[in-house]
Structure formats: C-alpha cells, structure tokens
Amino acid sequence: MVQQDNPTYRFADFELQPDERRLLHGCDVIPLTPKVFEILRLLVERAGHAVSKDEIMAAIWPARFVAESNLTKHIWTLRQALGENEEGGRFIETVPKLGYRFVAPVTRAGPTAEASRSSASGFKEPLPVLRRERRTFFRIGALLAALVFAAGALAAWWVWSGSEPVFPWSRRAPGTAIAVFDFNNLSHDPAYAWIGPAFAEMLGTEIAAGGQLHLLPGELVRQIRGGTPDAGAGGFSPDTLTTLHRQLVVDYTVTGSYLAFDRPGKQYVRLDLTVQDARSGATVATFSRSGSPQDLPSLVAVAGADLRKHLHVVPQSAGEMRQTANARPPSADVMRRLGFALDALHRYDSARARDELLQAVADAPDYAPSYVYLAKAWSALGYDQKALATSEQAAAHSAGLPQAMRLNIEAQSYEAQFNWPKAIAALRELAALQPDEAETQFELAHVLLSAGKVTDAQDVLGALRKRGEPTTSDPRLELADADVAAAKDDSKTRIEHARRALQLAEARDATGLKADAELVLGVALPAAEANIAEAMLERALADYRRVSNPRGEAAVHLNVGNLLSYTQPKRARVEYEESLAQFQNMGDQNGVASAYSDLANILWASGDRDGAEAAVRNVLRIRRETSSLVGQAWALTALAIAEADERASDESISNFREAAALDASAGAHSHRGFTLSSLADILRLRGDFTQAQLACIEARGEYARVKDTANSINADYECALISRDRGDLASVTPVLERARNMAALSGDTESLVNANLTEGEITMEQGHWLEAAKLLDAAQKQAAAADLKTGEAVAVSLLAKCYSALGKAAERDTAISHAANLRSAMTERQEVMQVDVALTELRGETGNSAEAISKLQSMATDARARRWPGWALEAELAELHVLKRTGQRASALALRARVAGEARRQGFGWVLERVAR
C-alpha cells in the first residue's frame, strides 16, 4: 500500500483529494485548472479563517507580478465550479478589504488521523513554493510589484475621491438644483483672480443654507461642462442651457462677472450676477453691486439673500443666520487667501493652495473652512499625516457653523483618521438631518465600503435606486455599484456597471465622468482583452485632457504602464515617466512615489541597476518627507536588496534593520517577516550565521503572528540554507522536496525551477552526477518554457558540469555555448558570478588552465571585496578543481589547505565537506 501524504477534505457533497488533484461531486469529477485547484485547497485547508489576497497571490503566483483581477477571475471560476453565484454563498465568503474565507463545514480524513471538523487550530497549513536562495531579482521584483498594486489602488481612489466630489448632482426634488459657474474676470488682471473663486464658493454656501436648495459643487460643474461655452453678460444662451440641463440635471444656473478698477485713492469691484431657469431659458433674477474689495464678505451676504428671495426660499431664522455668518470669511484678507487657494486647487496646484491656506489659518486660526481646504491640499500633496492633523483642527473649530457643514467636517475628520464607526455615525446623523439629500447617501455608501461593510453600502445604493430618476440615470451611481462589485471581487459585474456608467455619461455629454468610467474599464478588463483595455485607457486620457484634469491623466499613464510592463517594457517606461512628470507638476508626492517605484521595477528588469536604485532612493526620500512608515519600510527593503546584490555592505544591513523597525512600528508583520528573511539571506552570504539564524527565527515569529503560512516558508527556507552552509544537509532536503511537490501541483513553473536548481546543485556536489543532471535538465527546460533567462542560465551552466563529469563532451560544449549566450543578458551580480564560476572552471579543464585560474582568483578577490566570503570560497573550490584535473598537484594541495582553513574559520561547513571530499 502507498501511504497517502495529503488528507482528504469533505464539505457538503464535495470531496477534495489533494494528492490526486481531484475534486469530486458525488461520483462526478469537477474539472479545475491547476491554479484554481490550488486556491481551493488553500481556502479549504484554512477553512473558517480569512485568507488575504496577498497571501493567496504569494502562494499561487510567488515572486511574480499578477494583477488582482487575475485572482478575481480565478475566484469567479471556482465559485462557478462549486455552483455558487458570483457573489459567493455557502462556500466562499468575500472578506472586504482583505480576501476570502471558506465558510462551509469541512471534515478531514487522512491515513493516520480520524476525520475532524475544522476549527481555530485548523489543518496543516499549505506549503508555498520556494524561491532559489540567491534570486535577488525575484525578491526586488516581488517587492516592487506590490507597489504596482498600490498604484492600482491609487487609481481606484482617484475615481472615488479625486478633485471632484462623489455623486454630486443626484438631487432631492425637482426645481431645487442650482449650479454656480465660474465668474469671468473682466479686468484680466491676475492680481484679482481670487475674487471669482472666493465669491462663487461663499455665494454657494449662502444659497444652500437651510437645505431648501440643492447646490451642485463647483468642481463637478467644471468637470462635467467640458467644452461648454462661457456665459455672456446676460447668462447662457438657450441652447447652452438645454445642454446644461441634460448634462447636470440642473434647474437653475448662476453666472456672473466682475471688474476690478482703481479710482483715486481707492479700489472698486463691480459684480454682476444672472440667475436663469435651465428648463425654460428664462432669466429669474439679476444682481449688480459695486464696492471695495474689503466689502466683498458683506456683498456675499447681500447677494445670497437677494437670490434666495427671487427663488422663493423661506428666510433663515436668526439662529441659522448666525451660523451662516460664521461660515463667511472673517475678513477680506482671509477671503482673498481662500480665493487664491481655491483658484490653485481648481488648477491642481496644491502647493500654491497650501501656502495661501497656511497664511489664512495664521490670519484667522478659528476659521474652520480654511482648515478644511488646507487638509485637502495636504492630502493632494501626499502628506496624509498633515492632512489628518489639519482635518482634526477643522473639526475642533466647527462648533458655530451650520449643522450640516459641521457634520460634514466631522465625517471628513474621522475618515482621515480611518475611524470608520464615527465617520459612519456622523454621516447617518447628517442623512437624518437631510433625508432627501442623495449626496449624503452616496458619501455614506463610500465610507461603508472603506470600512469593509459591503452589504450595508449595497443597501444604501439600492435604496437610492428606488428613488427613480434622475438618480437611476446618474453615471456615478453605476460607478459606485462598480466599486461594490470590486469589493466583492465580482469582476464581471464591475465591468457591467462601468459600461453602463460610460453609456450614461455619454448620453449626458459628461466628459469627465466618461473618463472615470473608461479608467475603471481599462483597469477592470481581463488580461485576455488587453488591447481593448489599452484603447479604453487611451480614451480616458483624451477625455481627462478635454476637462483639464491632469490628475486623471497621470492615473491613466500609470495604469497604461502597468498594462504594458511585461509585454512592452520600453513603452511602459515612457508611460511611467509621463505619469511621473505630471505628478511632479501637481506636487502629488504619493503619485510621484508610485511612479518612481514602477520605474524602478522596469529599470531593474532591463538591467539598469543604477537607475533602479536612484528611483528607489527617490521613493525613500518622498516617504520620509511625507512620514509614511509603511512606505519607508518598503523603500528601505528594496534599496537594501539592490545594494546587497552589489555588495553585502553594512549600509544594506542597516537599511534592512531600519525597515524592520519601521514595520514593527506600523504593525506590518508580514512585510517585517519578508524583510527579516531577506536580512537573514544577506547575513548568511556574509558568513554571519549566528545573526542570520536569529533573523530567521524572528521572521518566523512575525509570520506566525498573522498566520501568514503562505510566506512563512521563506523564513523556513532561509533557515534551512543557513543549516546547509554550515554543513547540515539533512535540514534542507525535506524542505526542497515539499517545495518541488507543491510547485508541481500548483503549476508554478518559476518556483519549480528554483527548487530543482537548488536540489540539483546539492546532488551534483555530492557526486551524484546522473541524478543531478536529471534535476538540472528539468529545471532548464522548465525555465526555457517560461522564458526565465536567469534561471535557465544557471541551470545550463551547472548542467554543463554534470556532462563534463559524465564524459559527454559534445553535450558539455553545447551547454557551455548556450549558457554563455544567456549570461550576456543577466544583470544580477550574484547569479552572474555563479554562472561565471561554473563556465570558467569548465574552460580551465578543457582549454587554457592558466587563464581560467587567473580569472577565478580575480573572482575570489572581487567576492571578498563585496563581502561575499561564501562566493569567494566557491571560486577557490573551482580553482582547486582546475588545478587537480590539470595535474598541478603542489598548487592544489596548497590551495586546498588554505580553503579548508578559511572555511573552518568562518564556519562554512558545506565548503569544508566538499574540500575534504
């Protein structure tokens, strides 16, 4: 009887047989692709526990960039195979903002244990596939790929909360929606550019006070209008009003102009306003006043009262009037600062807005609206901690404002703190205060999604749909539903909602929302439709340009780069550079850091190590400047990995340790495990086995804290390699065997190559040439099929040594030639050294031994200069082989003694064992 290594799992009418790679439903075999099968096995083995998306992708696609949509597609396929709908049900539950949980009761049966129910203690954790110990490229590639995921998340955030407010024009009742348009500066003097934005913003506050009129935010109006002609002296033409009514579903428009001029000893400003009915084209009211710039705050109050009167709005109570007065700028100087800041924000110049607002805060430290705009400017610049502190100041000074404004400020402050329960409570209170305001419901749905309450968000949006028109024809409602589908990993439904949003935006000629929908589609479409996705992103780019939205343009460039990064890296690099330039122009540090991280990935892959390192250093500088602990940790780890592939310096060790400390402060346990595992690898390379072992043990502990078994094998593997280098091969073999089995089962070619390479090298050094040749030949073929040039080069160079030992001269020479060709495209120095040592040893045995010996000696010297004593000893071992096989006995004996002494002194037991052999 053959002992069964893997248990059998049973749930409902299904039986999962991992060792047979079979899923049974009754007597029927359910066909599954290899990766779908592995996802099912991972979820079932962890039944009852949440498994993060990162953990699944690390286990199923280790050390390789895979778009999240790929995982979503596999989950959808798995649900279909189990008979679930796309939202899940009795088997797989989506854990919002995290991953998935297998919720059906599972029993386990095996050869040595009785069947048992899954519980908190769970089953044997799945074993992820291993990386080869020195695959530095894959380490930094995986690290930077995580930043690519971050860029994708950033793009989604722009669609939700970029410069435009969320769902701004779905309104409470017919006849109450009003839009205030930018005022024309008839003096054309930049010194007075502040008057229009400031007056329009404050006038909107006056009009909307009391909640009887529904004000469309000016930012949305600018985005939706696109190419709509500017209003003339008497307002919009009838045709333009008809267009605006269709685009914005607006009832009234407010347009105007102002002229600033000087009279002897005094400045004057003349304001002219026009209110029009967008449905009939009739002029409802006009307003014309003159005064000094110092009179503008009072002119706002007069104009607001006049317009409310003409629109038949019930006058405010005394208490409401006091609260509205508190929302006005306390002085003309503060209003001027706010006006310049608003003008800068409209132009995506957040740095200039920040500078003006800082002065406004200094001039009036108790005026809450200044803090609100300042928080927005800090956030747009990527300074999240400063945005948080500023939003808290806004909330602290909001007591005397209108209740609706105060609750909005509170909700925004809690959102900045990621205090979702309090943000939700504030928005629910605001919704109760204004039950007919759709915008509040939309914002509530957004916050519920952020809090992971997907069902609650879906309920809020469902209630809005029941209101009928115009809400149901609002493209933003469809985009909201698309984000709900994304939170549920339902890519098919997400795409459907995005397409519906695009149709609705096109029907309204809403160019900005067309771009938003096109961006979502370009990101959401599956890999099989890459050409369509690219075309959709190009359309989004053109539409963002039409509405002068550089942030949207930068997001598109970033996502086009991600789309092309593996198929057209040169084009991807151009897209990243364009995105970087736009983010820099806007001063958006988060965007700049994301673009630099993507550039680093492309530069590293193309062999531009210096460029990649410079890009990562820029990421680190930005993350330090913006006080992002997690961002600093990622950048430091990437930098340390790049440095260590050049030289295992004290600086690289210091960067690893600093990154680990930052991870500890941020509570990023999985990444801290990765950082410590990488540190252990470099310490082992330096021959500091004691510290390497301590780092491995600590890494294991970090993974255990969050039950990240998919990645914890990295720490186990590093610990096994430390034991190997010390000479304890018994600790290595079982890990490699499990790794190869898991790689074969999951269909992960890259990890299978790495496992076969490592075991093949050990087997070869033990003198089992035929067995080693089989392992290395398999690794070479697997690497070639997957286009893994580095892995193929290492496998072929080692295979050439096996052929030489087996007396297969023709095969050896062919392998040497092939390895040399592959080596010319390699950029990782450690991998290059391994290939060079093997090829130089072979050439020394078959050609000019003196030249080979000289070259190997130079390699050993270079390795010691790089603080790679293990590689120095490997080069000297190769020299020893050449000396021995070319009959240089005396030199061989002397070198043998020297290498043995050095290996013994530094604790390289595996080298010592091979020298003795």
Short mmCIF file of C-alpha atoms in Angstrom, two decimals, residues 685-891:
data_model
loop_
_atom_site.label_atom_id
_atom_site.label_comp_id
_atom_site.label_asym_id
_atom_site.label_seq_id
_atom_site.Cartn_x
_atom_site.Cartn_y
_atom_site.Cartn_z
CA LEU A 685 26.05 35.46 2.43
CA ARG A 686 28.45 37.41 4.65
CA GLY A 687 29.09 34.31 6.75
CA ASP A 688 27.42 35.75 9.86
CA PHE A 689 25.47 32.58 10.53
CA THR A 690 24.53 33.31 14.14
CA GLN A 691 22.87 36.65 13.32
CA ALA A 692 21.32 35.13 10.21
CA GLN A 693 19.75 32.37 12.27
CA LEU A 694 18.36 34.91 14.77
CA ALA A 695 16.84 36.94 11.92
CA CYS A 696 15.24 33.77 10.52
CA ILE A 697 13.71 32.85 13.86
CA GLU A 698 12.36 36.38 14.26
CA ALA A 699 10.93 36.28 10.73
CA ARG A 700 9.16 33.04 11.54
CA GLY A 701 7.64 34.71 14.58
CA GLU A 702 6.35 37.64 12.53
CA TYR A 703 4.64 35.36 10.02
CA ALA A 704 3.19 33.30 12.86
CA ARG A 705 1.67 36.39 14.50
CA VAL A 706 -0.59 36.92 11.50
CA LYS A 707 -0.83 33.25 10.49
CA ASP A 708 0.80 34.02 7.15
CA THR A 709 1.78 30.47 6.34
CA ALA A 710 1.97 31.17 2.61
CA ASN A 711 5.01 33.37 3.13
CA SER A 712 6.45 31.84 6.30
CA ILE A 713 8.11 29.15 4.20
CA ASN A 714 10.50 31.87 3.02
CA ALA A 715 11.83 32.13 6.57
CA ASP A 716 11.91 28.33 6.91
CA TYR A 717 13.83 28.12 3.65
CA GLU A 718 16.38 30.72 4.71
CA CYS A 719 16.93 28.85 7.98
CA ALA A 720 17.42 25.63 6.00
CA LEU A 721 20.01 27.32 3.77
CA ILE A 722 21.89 28.53 6.82
CA SER A 723 21.99 24.95 8.03
CA ARG A 724 23.19 23.83 4.59
CA ASP A 725 26.03 26.33 4.51
CA ARG A 726 27.04 25.13 7.95
CA GLY A 727 27.08 21.57 6.59
CA ASP A 728 23.76 20.23 7.88
CA LEU A 729 22.20 18.98 4.63
CA ALA A 730 19.65 16.85 6.47
CA SER A 731 17.68 20.01 7.32
CA VAL A 732 17.49 21.12 3.69
CA THR A 733 16.33 18.05 1.78
CA PRO A 734 12.79 17.74 3.27
CA VAL A 735 12.05 21.42 2.62
CA LEU A 736 13.12 21.18 -1.01
CA GLU A 737 11.11 18.01 -1.54
CA ARG A 738 7.93 19.62 -0.23
CA ALA A 739 8.64 22.75 -2.25
CA ARG A 740 9.06 20.85 -5.51
CA ASN A 741 5.88 18.85 -4.90
CA MET A 742 3.87 21.99 -4.18
CA ALA A 743 5.29 23.77 -7.22
CA ALA A 744 4.40 20.84 -9.47
CA LEU A 745 0.86 20.66 -8.07
CA SER A 746 0.22 24.39 -8.42
CA GLY A 747 1.69 24.65 -11.90
CA ASP A 748 4.12 27.35 -10.72
CA THR A 749 6.99 26.92 -13.18
CA GLU A 750 9.23 29.57 -11.70
CA SER A 751 9.21 28.08 -8.22
CA LEU A 752 9.60 24.57 -9.61
CA VAL A 753 12.73 25.74 -11.44
CA ASN A 754 14.17 27.22 -8.26
CA ALA A 755 13.53 24.09 -6.19
CA ASN A 756 15.03 21.81 -8.85
CA LEU A 757 18.04 24.09 -9.24
CA THR A 758 18.87 24.09 -5.56
CA GLU A 759 18.46 20.35 -5.10
CA GLY A 760 20.30 19.67 -8.35
CA GLU A 761 23.26 21.73 -7.14
CA ILE A 762 23.42 19.86 -3.83
CA THR A 763 23.12 16.49 -5.56
CA MET A 764 25.84 17.42 -8.05
CA GLU A 765 28.26 18.49 -5.31
CA GLN A 766 27.67 15.14 -3.59
CA GLY A 767 28.93 13.44 -6.75
CA HIS A 768 25.58 12.02 -7.90
CA TRP A 769 26.07 13.34 -11.42
CA LEU A 770 23.37 11.42 -13.27
CA GLU A 771 20.68 12.24 -10.73
CA ALA A 772 21.80 15.88 -10.66
CA ALA A 773 21.74 16.05 -14.46
CA LYS A 774 18.10 14.93 -14.47
CA LEU A 775 17.12 17.63 -11.97
CA LEU A 776 19.06 20.35 -13.78
CA ASP A 777 17.81 19.29 -17.20
CA ALA A 778 14.24 19.52 -15.89
CA ALA A 779 14.96 22.97 -14.43
CA GLN A 780 16.49 24.15 -17.72
CA LYS A 781 13.52 23.02 -19.79
CA GLN A 782 11.02 24.48 -17.34
CA ALA A 783 12.87 27.81 -17.27
CA ALA A 784 13.11 27.95 -21.06
CA ALA A 785 9.39 27.27 -21.44
CA ALA A 786 8.59 30.10 -19.03
CA ASP A 787 11.23 32.45 -20.55
CA LEU A 788 13.14 32.65 -17.23
CA LYS A 789 16.52 33.56 -18.69
CA THR A 790 18.42 33.83 -15.41
CA GLY A 791 17.20 30.52 -14.06
CA GLU A 792 17.89 28.87 -17.41
CA ALA A 793 21.46 30.25 -17.48
CA VAL A 794 22.25 28.89 -14.01
CA ALA A 795 20.69 25.51 -14.83
CA VAL A 796 22.59 25.15 -18.14
CA SER A 797 25.94 26.16 -16.60
CA LEU A 798 25.57 23.57 -13.83
CA LEU A 799 24.30 21.01 -16.33
CA ALA A 800 27.48 21.52 -18.36
CA LYS A 801 29.49 20.50 -15.28
CA CYS A 802 27.42 17.32 -15.00
CA TYR A 803 28.00 16.49 -18.67
CA SER A 804 31.73 17.02 -18.17
CA ALA A 805 31.79 14.65 -15.19
CA LEU A 806 29.76 12.09 -17.14
CA GLY A 807 32.15 12.26 -20.09
CA LYS A 808 29.60 13.78 -22.51
CA ALA A 809 31.90 16.23 -24.27
CA ALA A 810 29.52 17.23 -27.08
CA GLU A 811 26.66 17.93 -24.69
CA ARG A 812 29.04 19.81 -22.40
CA ASP A 813 30.27 22.11 -25.18
CA THR A 814 26.73 22.81 -26.37
CA ALA A 815 25.67 23.66 -22.83
CA ILE A 816 28.68 25.95 -22.33
CA SER A 817 27.85 27.88 -25.51
CA HIS A 818 24.18 28.18 -24.57
CA ALA A 819 24.95 29.32 -21.02
CA ALA A 820 27.36 31.95 -22.31
CA ASN A 821 24.70 33.39 -24.60
CA LEU A 822 22.17 33.53 -21.76
CA ARG A 823 24.73 35.03 -19.40
CA SER A 824 25.16 38.09 -21.65
CA ALA A 825 21.62 39.24 -20.77
CA MET A 826 21.94 38.77 -16.99
CA THR A 827 22.14 41.72 -14.61
CA GLU A 828 22.06 40.13 -11.12
CA ARG A 829 25.66 40.06 -9.95
CA GLN A 830 25.34 37.02 -7.69
CA GLU A 831 23.73 35.00 -10.47
CA VAL A 832 26.35 36.23 -12.93
CA MET A 833 29.08 35.09 -10.54
CA GLN A 834 27.59 31.61 -10.21
CA VAL A 835 27.42 31.18 -13.99
CA ASP A 836 30.89 32.64 -14.50
CA VAL A 837 32.46 30.38 -11.88
CA ALA A 838 30.95 27.27 -13.50
CA LEU A 839 31.88 28.25 -17.07
CA THR A 840 35.40 29.35 -16.13
CA GLU A 841 36.03 26.07 -14.29
CA LEU A 842 34.91 24.10 -17.35
CA ARG A 843 37.05 26.14 -19.72
CA GLY A 844 40.03 25.70 -17.42
CA GLU A 845 39.65 21.94 -17.60
CA THR A 846 39.25 21.90 -21.39
CA GLY A 847 41.40 24.81 -22.55
CA ASN A 848 43.73 27.46 -21.13
CA SER A 849 44.02 26.48 -17.47
CA ALA A 850 46.32 29.38 -16.59
CA GLU A 851 43.87 31.94 -17.88
CA ALA A 852 40.98 30.20 -16.07
CA ILE A 853 42.91 30.06 -12.79
CA SER A 854 43.75 33.76 -13.06
CA LYS A 855 40.14 34.62 -13.71
CA LEU A 856 38.88 32.50 -10.79
CA GLN A 857 41.39 34.16 -8.50
CA SER A 858 40.11 37.56 -9.62
CA MET A 859 36.55 36.41 -8.92
CA ALA A 860 37.50 35.33 -5.40
CA THR A 861 39.17 38.68 -4.77
CA ASP A 862 36.14 40.53 -6.12
CA ALA A 863 33.76 38.44 -3.99
CA ARG A 864 35.70 39.23 -0.82
CA ALA A 865 35.65 42.93 -1.71
CA ARG A 866 31.87 42.63 -1.98
CA ARG A 867 31.79 40.87 1.43
CA TRP A 868 30.64 37.59 -0.13
CA PRO A 869 33.07 35.13 1.51
CA GLY A 870 30.92 32.17 0.50
CA TRP A 871 31.23 33.09 -3.17
CA ALA A 872 34.96 33.65 -2.74
CA LEU A 873 35.29 30.12 -1.41
CA GLU A 874 33.17 28.79 -4.30
CA ALA A 875 35.54 30.44 -6.80
CA GLU A 876 38.53 28.93 -5.00
CA LEU A 877 36.88 25.49 -5.00
CA ALA A 878 36.51 25.82 -8.77
CA GLU A 879 40.20 26.80 -8.98
CA LEU A 880 41.08 23.74 -6.90
CA HIS A 881 39.19 21.51 -9.37
CA VAL A 882 41.10 23.02 -12.31
CA LEU A 883 44.45 22.58 -10.57
CA LYS A 884 43.69 18.98 -9.67
CA ARG A 885 42.41 17.96 -13.10
CA THR A 886 45.30 19.60 -14.91
CA GLY A 887 47.86 17.81 -12.73
CA GLN A 888 49.11 20.82 -10.72
CA ARG A 889 49.35 18.80 -7.52
CA ALA A 890 51.51 21.06 -5.38
CA SER A 891 49.45 24.15 -6.09
#
